[in-house]
Amino acid sequence: MSPPDDRAEEARRHAERFQRVRAAHQTEVAEDYVELIAQLIDETGEARVVDLAGWLGVTNATVNNTIQRLQRDGLVTTKPYRSIFLTDAGRDLAVESRKRHDIVREFLMALGVDAETADIDAEGIEHHVSDATLEAFATYLARSTNTATGRRRS
Amino acid sequence: MSPPDDRAEEARRHAERFQRVRAAHQTEVAEDYVELIAQLIDETGEARVVDLAGWLGVTNATVNNTIQRLQRDGLVTTKPYRSIFLTDAGRDLAVESRKRHDIVREFLMALGVDAETADIDAEGIEHHVSDATLEAFATYLARSTNTATGRRRS
DNA sequence: TATAAAACTTAGCGCAAGCTAAGTTTGTGT
DNA sequence: ACACAAACTTAGCTTGCGCTAAGTTTTATA
Ligand SMILES: [Mn+2]
Ligand SMILES: [Mn+2]
Ligand SMILES: [Mn+2]
Ligand SMILES: [Mn+2]
């Protein structure tokens, strides 16, 4: 059973999965940054380097480097010594990331995970959840919300 | 409401979460490698560089570099031009990673995610699931297995 | 308004993780 | 046994993403 060809095919698919994970890692920092930038702008009026550094737990210099990459990639704009703004693409990515992040966090809590743990785990998990899985999370969430509200499923 | 002190405290905790995610990323490659090495040894008798490269979707040279790091970190042993072995620490990490990986994958499938998507997402999610969350996944899994077997919850 | 503090940038570094190209060793088949 | 193929290693490169230290600009305050 399982001739070498099947085995090779299995390896190929396995490798494909890893390539997807590696790709996700490349967009991860961008997602976290734009999400945070959007939040800071909404809540405080502006996103400054020093704030991002404080909220992310990295140095100002690191934020600067990253912002340059994000600018290169068309997600933010900024002028020397001025605060950071999102481009349309950046704002879109921020909204999508935020939505995803919230669903993951709420899903974990609905499953019975405590809030602090849900916050921690969601920060990492959010970047590895496909649309299909997010859909499944949202469905579970809707059902458990209904249940909690007193409704019952058929 | 929410004086600056509360805000600063919120930022501190937010930063802490990111530091945890960054830490998880540093162990991620090691986990995937030892898990795969264990599997190859179990299924084929040995783990060779060329096989790892094929299953991971990277070049032989990359595998070599990584194996050197893993050896430096005490997870594997290997001699020039020979195949790769796990140390006790490596084997322990492999077993734990495999268990975690399986629970995540089965949990996603139990939630209604198709097998291929579950395989892809689990490959990334597994590294960001705390013990508490894994516990919650396992609990859900046990419950849904019972349900599928015909039993009903009280 | 001058000075000090805070914020921001730049320079220069390190490590992880990928790559290609070239060389070495091992294993196979005739 | 030899030749060739396959496997493995090495050298040298790139990018991402962290850091510290030093310099520049802006903002606050005395
Ligand atoms: Mn997020
Ligand atoms: Mn995140
Ligand atoms: Mn795994
Ligand atoms: Mn993985």
mmCIF file of C-alpha atoms (C1' of nucleotides) and ligand atoms in Angstrom:
data_model
loop_
_atom_site.group_PDB
_atom_site.id
_atom_site.type_symbol
_atom_site.label_atom_id
_atom_site.label_comp_id
_atom_site.label_asym_id
_atom_site.label_seq_id
_atom_site.Cartn_x
_atom_site.Cartn_y
_atom_site.Cartn_z
ATOM 1 C CA MET A 1 0.000 0.000 0.000
ATOM 2 C CA SER A 2 0.840 3.694 -0.532
ATOM 3 C CA PRO A 3 3.212 3.494 -3.486
ATOM 4 C CA PRO A 4 6.010 6.069 -3.724
ATOM 5 C CA ASP A 5 3.893 8.285 -5.965
ATOM 6 C CA ASP A 6 1.235 8.792 -3.303
ATOM 7 C CA ARG A 7 3.923 9.553 -0.783
ATOM 8 C CA ALA A 8 5.497 12.136 -3.081
ATOM 9 C CA GLU A 9 2.107 13.726 -3.627
ATOM 10 C CA GLU A 10 1.557 13.875 0.107
ATOM 11 C CA ALA A 11 4.923 15.593 0.533
ATOM 12 C CA ARG A 12 4.036 18.114 -2.162
ATOM 13 C CA ARG A 13 0.810 19.084 -0.416
ATOM 14 C CA HIS A 14 2.551 19.241 2.921
ATOM 15 C CA ALA A 15 5.161 21.586 1.454
ATOM 16 C CA GLU A 16 2.415 23.762 0.008
ATOM 17 C CA ARG A 17 0.926 24.212 3.466
ATOM 18 C CA PHE A 18 4.226 25.386 4.862
ATOM 19 C CA GLN A 19 4.638 27.839 2.041
ATOM 20 C CA ARG A 20 1.257 29.306 2.951
ATOM 21 C CA VAL A 21 2.251 29.673 6.583
ATOM 22 C CA ARG A 22 5.475 31.397 5.553
ATOM 23 C CA ALA A 23 3.483 33.743 3.340
ATOM 24 C CA ALA A 24 1.152 34.553 6.248
ATOM 25 C CA HIS A 25 4.149 35.464 8.373
ATOM 26 C CA GLN A 26 5.210 38.026 5.841
ATOM 27 C CA THR A 27 1.956 39.962 6.118
ATOM 28 C CA GLU A 28 1.646 39.564 9.857
ATOM 29 C CA VAL A 29 3.610 42.592 10.967
ATOM 30 C CA ALA A 30 1.881 44.781 8.416
ATOM 31 C CA GLU A 31 -1.537 43.680 9.662
ATOM 32 C CA ASP A 32 -0.714 44.329 13.302
ATOM 33 C CA TYR A 33 0.722 47.757 12.532
ATOM 34 C CA VAL A 34 -2.122 49.065 10.382
ATOM 35 C CA GLU A 35 -4.684 47.717 12.822
ATOM 36 C CA LEU A 36 -2.979 49.536 15.685
ATOM 37 C CA ILE A 37 -2.451 52.707 13.663
ATOM 38 C CA ALA A 38 -6.163 52.819 12.808
ATOM 39 C CA GLN A 39 -7.063 52.298 16.439
ATOM 40 C CA LEU A 40 -4.729 55.027 17.679
ATOM 41 C CA ILE A 41 -6.032 57.481 15.090
ATOM 42 C CA ASP A 42 -9.626 56.692 16.017
ATOM 43 C CA GLU A 43 -9.039 56.913 19.742
ATOM 44 C CA THR A 44 -6.448 59.653 20.113
ATOM 45 C CA GLY A 45 -6.509 61.541 16.826
ATOM 46 C CA GLU A 46 -3.063 60.508 15.660
ATOM 47 C CA ALA A 47 -0.575 57.659 15.461
ATOM 48 C CA ARG A 48 2.916 58.605 16.595
ATOM 49 C CA VAL A 49 6.077 56.533 16.450
ATOM 50 C CA VAL A 50 6.513 56.603 20.198
ATOM 51 C CA ASP A 51 2.960 55.344 20.768
ATOM 52 C CA LEU A 52 3.328 52.478 18.341
ATOM 53 C CA ALA A 53 6.575 51.534 20.044
ATOM 54 C CA GLY A 54 4.877 51.542 23.438
ATOM 55 C CA TRP A 55 1.888 49.496 22.301
ATOM 56 C CA LEU A 56 3.998 47.012 20.375
ATOM 57 C CA GLY A 57 6.813 46.590 22.858
ATOM 58 C CA VAL A 58 9.617 47.514 20.454
ATOM 59 C CA THR A 59 11.946 50.501 20.208
ATOM 60 C CA ASN A 60 11.277 53.706 18.310
ATOM 61 C CA ALA A 61 14.000 52.783 15.858
ATOM 62 C CA THR A 62 12.286 49.498 15.059
ATOM 63 C CA VAL A 63 8.975 51.262 14.466
ATOM 64 C CA ASN A 64 10.712 53.652 12.126
ATOM 65 C CA ASN A 65 12.188 50.859 10.073
ATOM 66 C CA THR A 66 8.866 49.086 9.850
ATOM 67 C CA ILE A 67 7.008 52.253 8.904
ATOM 68 C CA GLN A 68 9.440 52.703 6.046
ATOM 69 C CA ARG A 69 8.624 49.231 4.777
ATOM 70 C CA LEU A 70 4.898 49.890 5.106
ATOM 71 C CA GLN A 71 5.318 53.122 3.189
ATOM 72 C CA ARG A 72 7.304 51.325 0.515
ATOM 73 C CA ASP A 73 4.423 48.825 0.303
ATOM 74 C CA GLY A 74 1.811 51.549 -0.003
ATOM 75 C CA LEU A 75 0.034 51.024 3.310
ATOM 76 C CA VAL A 76 0.941 54.241 5.134
ATOM 77 C CA THR A 77 2.173 57.743 4.451
ATOM 78 C CA THR A 78 4.280 59.928 6.673
ATOM 79 C CA LYS A 79 6.530 62.952 6.493
ATOM 80 C CA PRO A 80 9.745 63.416 8.512
ATOM 81 C CA TYR A 81 9.028 64.173 12.171
ATOM 82 C CA ARG A 82 5.271 63.960 11.580
ATOM 83 C CA SER A 83 2.741 61.337 12.563
ATOM 84 C CA ILE A 84 1.581 58.386 10.509
ATOM 85 C CA PHE A 85 -1.433 58.091 8.220
ATOM 86 C CA LEU A 86 -3.040 55.152 6.480
ATOM 87 C CA THR A 87 -3.488 54.997 2.731
ATOM 88 C CA ASP A 88 -6.754 53.629 1.380
ATOM 89 C CA ALA A 89 -5.113 50.234 1.053
ATOM 90 C CA GLY A 90 -3.823 50.537 4.609
ATOM 91 C CA ARG A 91 -7.242 51.461 5.951
ATOM 92 C CA ASP A 92 -8.825 48.527 4.108
ATOM 93 C CA LEU A 93 -6.286 46.107 5.524
ATOM 94 C CA ALA A 94 -6.785 47.586 8.991
ATOM 95 C CA VAL A 95 -10.551 47.130 8.867
ATOM 96 C CA GLU A 96 -10.273 43.577 7.626
ATOM 97 C CA SER A 97 -7.612 42.690 10.184
ATOM 98 C CA ARG A 98 -9.594 44.207 12.998
ATOM 99 C CA LYS A 99 -12.703 42.276 12.031
ATOM 100 C CA ARG A 100 -10.766 39.028 11.879
ATOM 101 C CA HIS A 101 -9.024 39.752 15.164
ATOM 102 C CA ASP A 102 -12.300 40.478 16.955
ATOM 103 C CA ILE A 103 -14.005 37.341 15.689
ATOM 104 C CA VAL A 104 -11.101 35.166 16.772
ATOM 105 C CA ARG A 105 -10.990 36.763 20.215
ATOM 106 C CA GLU A 106 -14.716 36.501 20.769
ATOM 107 C CA PHE A 107 -14.764 32.971 19.478
ATOM 108 C CA LEU A 108 -12.129 31.909 21.990
ATOM 109 C CA MET A 109 -14.048 33.537 24.814
ATOM 110 C CA ALA A 110 -17.275 31.891 23.684
ATOM 111 C CA LEU A 111 -15.424 28.575 23.887
ATOM 112 C CA GLY A 112 -14.692 29.269 27.513
ATOM 113 C CA VAL A 113 -11.182 30.676 27.324
ATOM 114 C CA ASP A 114 -10.556 33.493 29.811
ATOM 115 C CA ALA A 115 -10.289 37.021 28.434
ATOM 116 C CA GLU A 116 -6.574 37.551 29.015
ATOM 117 C CA THR A 117 -5.633 34.232 27.403
ATOM 118 C CA ALA A 118 -8.016 34.927 24.531
ATOM 119 C CA ASP A 119 -6.314 38.270 23.996
ATOM 120 C CA ILE A 120 -2.882 36.679 23.892
ATOM 121 C CA ASP A 121 -3.769 33.734 21.660
ATOM 122 C CA ALA A 122 -5.917 35.778 19.277
ATOM 123 C CA GLU A 123 -2.960 38.054 18.592
ATOM 124 C CA GLY A 124 -1.135 35.125 17.010
ATOM 125 C CA ILE A 125 -3.975 32.971 15.696
ATOM 126 C CA GLU A 126 -5.684 35.766 13.742
ATOM 127 C CA HIS A 127 -2.991 35.661 11.049
ATOM 128 C CA HIS A 128 -3.451 31.972 10.314
ATOM 129 C CA VAL A 129 -7.212 31.758 10.020
ATOM 130 C CA SER A 130 -8.558 31.265 6.500
ATOM 131 C CA ASP A 131 -11.862 32.695 5.365
ATOM 132 C CA ALA A 132 -13.465 29.270 5.700
ATOM 133 C CA THR A 133 -12.303 28.867 9.274
ATOM 134 C CA LEU A 134 -13.285 32.414 10.168
ATOM 135 C CA GLU A 135 -16.709 31.604 8.813
ATOM 136 C CA ALA A 136 -16.898 28.554 11.051
ATOM 137 C CA PHE A 137 -15.847 30.653 14.047
ATOM 138 C CA ALA A 138 -18.499 33.252 13.272
ATOM 139 C CA THR A 139 -21.157 30.584 12.887
ATOM 140 C CA TYR A 140 -20.299 29.044 16.232
ATOM 141 C CA LEU A 141 -20.280 32.492 17.758
ATOM 142 C CA ALA A 142 -23.716 33.344 16.422
ATOM 143 C CA ARG A 143 -25.114 30.056 17.675
ATOM 144 C CA SER A 144 -23.615 30.379 21.146
ATOM 145 C CA THR A 145 -24.813 33.973 21.382
ATOM 146 C CA ASN A 146 -28.346 32.842 20.552
ATOM 147 C CA THR A 147 -28.099 30.055 23.082
ATOM 148 C CA ALA A 148 -26.951 32.468 25.749
ATOM 149 C CA THR A 149 -29.868 34.734 24.887
ATOM 150 C CA GLY A 150 -32.268 31.944 25.580
ATOM 151 C CA ARG A 151 -33.009 30.731 22.086
ATOM 152 C CA ARG A 152 -32.585 27.059 21.223
ATOM 153 C CA ARG A 153 -31.538 25.403 18.037
ATOM 154 C CA SER A 154 -34.025 23.167 16.240
ATOM 155 C CA MET B 1 -12.943 58.499 32.066
ATOM 156 C CA SER B 2 -9.820 56.373 31.451
ATOM 157 C CA PRO B 3 -7.075 58.590 32.849
ATOM 158 C CA PRO B 4 -3.648 58.419 31.201
ATOM 159 C CA ASP B 5 -2.461 55.834 33.733
ATOM 160 C CA ASP B 6 -5.076 53.286 32.646
ATOM 161 C CA ARG B 7 -4.165 53.924 29.047
ATOM 162 C CA ALA B 8 -0.486 53.354 29.753
ATOM 163 C CA GLU B 9 -1.304 50.149 31.571
ATOM 164 C CA GLU B 10 -3.381 48.991 28.625
ATOM 165 C CA ALA B 11 -0.459 49.692 26.305
ATOM 166 C CA ARG B 12 1.886 47.730 28.553
ATOM 167 C CA ARG B 13 -0.321 44.660 28.469
ATOM 168 C CA HIS B 14 -0.813 44.998 24.737
ATOM 169 C CA ALA B 15 2.970 45.117 24.280
ATOM 170 C CA GLU B 16 3.362 42.030 26.440
ATOM 171 C CA ARG B 17 1.031 40.104 24.135
ATOM 172 C CA PHE B 18 3.102 41.006 21.118
ATOM 173 C CA GLN B 19 6.250 39.927 22.854
ATOM 174 C CA ARG B 20 4.658 36.536 23.454
ATOM 175 C CA VAL B 21 3.719 36.191 19.809
ATOM 176 C CA ARG B 22 7.261 37.090 18.789
ATOM 177 C CA ALA B 23 8.591 34.490 21.199
ATOM 178 C CA ALA B 24 6.253 31.873 19.719
ATOM 179 C CA HIS B 25 7.605 32.641 16.280
ATOM 180 C CA GLN B 26 11.096 31.838 17.422
ATOM 181 C CA THR B 27 10.172 28.276 18.408
ATOM 182 C CA GLU B 28 7.915 27.697 15.449
ATOM 183 C CA VAL B 29 10.466 26.407 12.965
ATOM 184 C CA ALA B 30 12.017 24.137 15.577
ATOM 185 C CA GLU B 31 8.619 22.612 16.369
ATOM 186 C CA ASP B 32 7.760 21.951 12.752
ATOM 187 C CA TYR B 33 11.149 20.380 12.063
ATOM 188 C CA VAL B 34 11.271 18.016 15.029
ATOM 189 C CA GLU B 35 7.666 16.987 14.438
ATOM 190 C CA LEU B 36 8.451 16.138 10.835
ATOM 191 C CA ILE B 37 11.730 14.432 11.707
ATOM 192 C CA ALA B 38 9.947 12.192 14.203
ATOM 193 C CA GLN B 39 7.306 11.347 11.652
ATOM 194 C CA LEU B 40 9.830 10.491 8.955
ATOM 195 C CA ILE B 41 11.827 8.308 11.317
ATOM 196 C CA ASP B 42 8.676 6.503 12.426
ATOM 197 C CA GLU B 43 7.355 5.978 8.927
ATOM 198 C CA THR B 44 10.460 5.459 6.829
ATOM 199 C CA GLY B 45 13.215 4.619 9.299
ATOM 200 C CA GLU B 46 15.241 7.769 8.819
ATOM 201 C CA ALA B 47 15.094 11.510 8.312
ATOM 202 C CA ARG B 48 17.269 12.751 5.483
ATOM 203 C CA VAL B 49 17.975 16.325 4.463
ATOM 204 C CA VAL B 50 16.475 15.830 1.038
ATOM 205 C CA ASP B 51 13.229 14.472 2.515
ATOM 206 C CA LEU B 52 12.856 17.332 4.952
ATOM 207 C CA ALA B 53 13.426 19.754 2.093
ATOM 208 C CA GLY B 54 10.740 18.055 0.038
ATOM 209 C CA TRP B 55 8.202 17.957 2.833
ATOM 210 C CA LEU B 56 8.873 21.520 3.920
ATOM 211 C CA GLY B 57 9.113 23.131 0.521
ATOM 212 C CA VAL B 58 12.571 24.626 1.022
ATOM 213 C CA THR B 59 15.978 23.873 -0.475
ATOM 214 C CA ASN B 60 18.489 21.369 0.873
ATOM 215 C CA ALA B 61 20.775 24.223 1.813
ATOM 216 C CA THR B 62 18.080 25.800 3.953
ATOM 217 C CA VAL B 63 17.438 22.523 5.730
ATOM 218 C CA ASN B 64 21.135 22.218 6.424
ATOM 219 C CA ASN B 65 21.292 25.661 7.989
ATOM 220 C CA THR B 66 18.276 24.964 10.138
ATOM 221 C CA ILE B 67 19.563 21.570 11.237
ATOM 222 C CA GLN B 68 22.730 23.276 12.411
ATOM 223 C CA ARG B 69 20.685 25.641 14.548
ATOM 224 C CA LEU B 70 18.651 22.757 15.946
ATOM 225 C CA GLN B 71 21.858 20.917 16.754
ATOM 226 C CA ARG B 72 23.266 24.008 18.421
ATOM 227 C CA ASP B 73 20.053 24.161 20.485
ATOM 228 C CA GLY B 74 20.291 20.521 21.508
ATOM 229 C CA LEU B 75 17.258 19.195 19.632
ATOM 230 C CA VAL B 76 18.926 16.979 17.023
ATOM 231 C CA THR B 77 22.202 15.213 16.354
ATOM 232 C CA THR B 78 23.771 14.460 13.016
ATOM 233 C CA LYS B 79 27.126 13.607 11.508
ATOM 234 C CA PRO B 80 28.394 14.893 8.157
ATOM 235 C CA TYR B 81 26.634 13.211 5.236
ATOM 236 C CA ARG B 82 24.503 11.111 7.598
ATOM 237 C CA SER B 83 20.835 11.322 8.486
ATOM 238 C CA ILE B 84 19.293 13.227 11.356
ATOM 239 C CA PHE B 85 18.372 11.993 14.837
ATOM 240 C CA LEU B 86 16.396 13.548 17.647
ATOM 241 C CA THR B 87 17.856 14.093 21.084
ATOM 242 C CA ASP B 88 15.663 13.349 24.094
ATOM 243 C CA ALA B 89 14.716 17.006 24.225
ATOM 244 C CA GLY B 90 13.973 16.924 20.504
ATOM 245 C CA ARG B 91 11.797 13.856 20.831
ATOM 246 C CA ASP B 92 9.899 15.423 23.735
ATOM 247 C CA LEU B 93 9.257 18.576 21.754
ATOM 248 C CA ALA B 94 8.178 16.494 18.762
ATOM 249 C CA VAL B 95 5.644 14.527 20.784
ATOM 250 C CA GLU B 96 4.194 17.629 22.371
ATOM 251 C CA SER B 97 4.041 19.486 19.059
ATOM 252 C CA ARG B 98 2.392 16.573 17.342
ATOM 253 C CA LYS B 99 -0.246 16.285 20.040
ATOM 254 C CA ARG B 100 -0.996 19.978 19.850
ATOM 255 C CA HIS B 101 -1.088 19.910 16.065
ATOM 256 C CA ASP B 102 -3.514 16.989 16.007
ATOM 257 C CA ILE B 103 -5.889 18.535 18.494
ATOM 258 C CA VAL B 104 -5.993 21.801 16.570
ATOM 259 C CA ARG B 105 -6.617 20.024 13.271
ATOM 260 C CA GLU B 106 -9.317 17.783 14.654
ATOM 261 C CA PHE B 107 -10.929 20.680 16.450
ATOM 262 C CA LEU B 108 -11.197 22.660 13.224
ATOM 263 C CA MET B 109 -12.732 19.692 11.443
ATOM 264 C CA ALA B 110 -15.192 19.132 14.278
ATOM 265 C CA LEU B 111 -16.177 22.749 13.857
ATOM 266 C CA GLY B 112 -17.108 22.061 10.257
ATOM 267 C CA VAL B 113 -13.970 23.172 8.440
ATOM 268 C CA ASP B 114 -13.047 20.952 5.489
ATOM 269 C CA ALA B 115 -10.013 18.694 5.881
ATOM 270 C CA GLU B 116 -7.702 20.501 3.467
ATOM 271 C CA THR B 117 -8.399 23.914 5.014
ATOM 272 C CA ALA B 118 -8.032 22.444 8.489
ATOM 273 C CA ASP B 119 -4.652 21.057 7.497
ATOM 274 C CA ILE B 120 -3.479 24.423 6.214
ATOM 275 C CA ASP B 121 -4.775 26.528 9.106
ATOM 276 C CA ALA B 122 -3.659 24.097 11.794
ATOM 277 C CA GLU B 123 -0.097 24.342 10.511
ATOM 278 C CA GLY B 124 -0.029 27.984 11.533
ATOM 279 C CA ILE B 125 -2.466 28.107 14.436
ATOM 280 C CA GLU B 126 -0.819 25.294 16.412
ATOM 281 C CA HIS B 127 2.069 27.553 17.416
ATOM 282 C CA HIS B 128 -0.152 30.192 18.965
ATOM 283 C CA VAL B 129 -2.448 28.080 21.079
ATOM 284 C CA SER B 130 -1.874 28.278 24.834
ATOM 285 C CA ASP B 131 -2.455 25.331 27.142
ATOM 286 C CA ALA B 132 -5.730 26.881 28.277
ATOM 287 C CA THR B 133 -7.015 27.240 24.731
ATOM 288 C CA LEU B 134 -5.825 23.774 23.776
ATOM 289 C CA GLU B 135 -7.767 22.492 26.748
ATOM 290 C CA ALA B 136 -10.888 24.277 25.508
ATOM 291 C CA PHE B 137 -10.393 22.781 22.040
ATOM 292 C CA ALA B 138 -10.026 19.297 23.505
ATOM 293 C CA THR B 139 -13.126 19.731 25.618
ATOM 294 C CA TYR B 140 -15.193 20.807 22.647
ATOM 295 C CA LEU B 141 -13.763 17.924 20.670
ATOM 296 C CA ALA B 142 -14.690 15.379 23.307
ATOM 297 C CA ARG B 143 -18.184 16.763 23.534
ATOM 298 C CA SER B 144 -18.761 16.820 19.780
ATOM 299 C CA THR B 145 -17.371 13.293 19.452
ATOM 300 C CA ASN B 146 -19.863 12.093 22.046
ATOM 301 C CA THR B 147 -22.657 13.881 20.269
ATOM 302 C CA ALA B 148 -21.698 12.311 16.947
ATOM 303 C CA THR B 149 -21.665 8.892 18.621
ATOM 304 C CA GLY B 150 -25.259 9.326 19.612
ATOM 305 C CA ARG B 151 -24.874 10.443 23.219
ATOM 306 C CA ARG B 152 -26.534 13.647 24.356
ATOM 307 C CA ARG B 153 -25.391 16.222 26.847
ATOM 308 C CA SER B 154 -27.512 16.713 29.975
ATOM 309 C "C1'" DT C 1 12.838 83.307 23.903
ATOM 310 C "C1'" DA C 2 16.397 80.259 25.409
ATOM 311 C "C1'" DT C 3 17.023 75.822 27.176
ATOM 312 C "C1'" DA C 4 15.730 71.269 28.212
ATOM 313 C "C1'" DA C 5 13.062 67.328 27.213
ATOM 314 C "C1'" DA C 6 10.740 64.522 24.164
ATOM 315 C "C1'" DA C 7 10.220 62.681 19.763
ATOM 316 C "C1'" DC C 8 12.089 61.212 15.684
ATOM 317 C "C1'" DT C 9 15.764 59.622 12.501
ATOM 318 C "C1'" DT C 10 20.069 57.514 11.079
ATOM 319 C "C1'" DA C 11 23.970 54.491 11.310
ATOM 320 C "C1'" DG C 12 25.576 50.286 12.225
ATOM 321 C "C1'" DC C 13 25.009 45.980 14.223
ATOM 322 C "C1'" DG C 14 23.052 40.789 14.889
ATOM 323 C "C1'" DC C 15 20.320 36.718 13.988
ATOM 324 C "C1'" DA C 16 16.809 33.859 11.522
ATOM 325 C "C1'" DA C 17 15.498 31.985 7.487
ATOM 326 C "C1'" DG C 18 15.332 31.863 2.911
ATOM 327 C "C1'" DC C 19 17.988 31.483 -1.802
ATOM 328 C "C1'" DT C 20 21.637 29.990 -5.811
ATOM 329 C "C1'" DA C 21 25.839 28.162 -7.293
ATOM 330 C "C1'" DA C 22 29.662 25.408 -6.635
ATOM 331 C "C1'" DG C 23 32.076 21.790 -4.412
ATOM 332 C "C1'" DT C 24 32.382 17.214 -1.818
ATOM 333 C "C1'" DT C 25 30.890 12.742 -0.401
ATOM 334 C "C1'" DT C 26 28.116 8.722 -0.787
ATOM 335 C "C1'" DG C 27 25.646 5.280 -3.184
ATOM 336 C "C1'" DT C 28 24.240 2.731 -7.635
ATOM 337 C "C1'" DG C 29 24.452 0.335 -11.687
ATOM 338 C "C1'" DT C 30 27.036 -1.667 -15.305
ATOM 339 C "C1'" DA D 1 35.975 -0.981 -10.110
ATOM 340 C "C1'" DC D 2 34.401 3.054 -12.261
ATOM 341 C "C1'" DA D 3 31.422 6.287 -13.604
ATOM 342 C "C1'" DC D 4 27.492 8.814 -12.760
ATOM 343 C "C1'" DA D 5 23.756 10.311 -10.056
ATOM 344 C "C1'" DA D 6 22.056 11.603 -5.861
ATOM 345 C "C1'" DA D 7 22.723 13.569 -1.537
ATOM 346 C "C1'" DC D 8 24.958 16.639 1.290
ATOM 347 C "C1'" DT D 9 27.747 20.737 2.468
ATOM 348 C "C1'" DT D 10 29.742 25.288 1.943
ATOM 349 C "C1'" DA D 11 30.112 29.990 0.420
ATOM 350 C "C1'" DG D 12 28.038 34.012 -0.272
ATOM 351 C "C1'" DC D 13 24.054 36.571 -0.871
ATOM 352 C "C1'" DT D 14 19.174 38.844 0.531
ATOM 353 C "C1'" DT D 15 15.315 40.420 3.457
ATOM 354 C "C1'" DG D 16 12.895 40.975 7.700
ATOM 355 C "C1'" DC D 17 12.902 42.552 12.038
ATOM 356 C "C1'" DG D 18 14.928 43.257 16.152
ATOM 357 C "C1'" DC D 19 18.597 46.200 18.900
ATOM 358 C "C1'" DT D 20 21.841 50.395 20.775
ATOM 359 C "C1'" DA D 21 24.008 54.653 20.313
ATOM 360 C "C1'" DA D 22 24.304 58.981 18.408
ATOM 361 C "C1'" DG D 23 22.417 62.810 16.005
ATOM 362 C "C1'" DT D 24 18.455 65.988 14.568
ATOM 363 C "C1'" DT D 25 14.082 68.233 15.000
ATOM 364 C "C1'" DT D 26 10.130 69.564 17.463
ATOM 365 C "C1'" DT D 27 7.696 70.778 21.588
ATOM 366 C "C1'" DA D 28 7.301 72.337 26.175
ATOM 367 C "C1'" DT D 29 8.577 75.207 30.010
ATOM 368 C "C1'" DA D 30 11.041 78.355 32.762
HETATM 369 MN MN MN E 1 -4.672 42.060 15.198
HETATM 370 MN MN MN E 2 -1.553 39.861 15.603
HETATM 371 MN MN MN E 3 3.005 20.876 13.509
HETATM 372 MN MN MN E 4 3.340 24.409 12.052
#
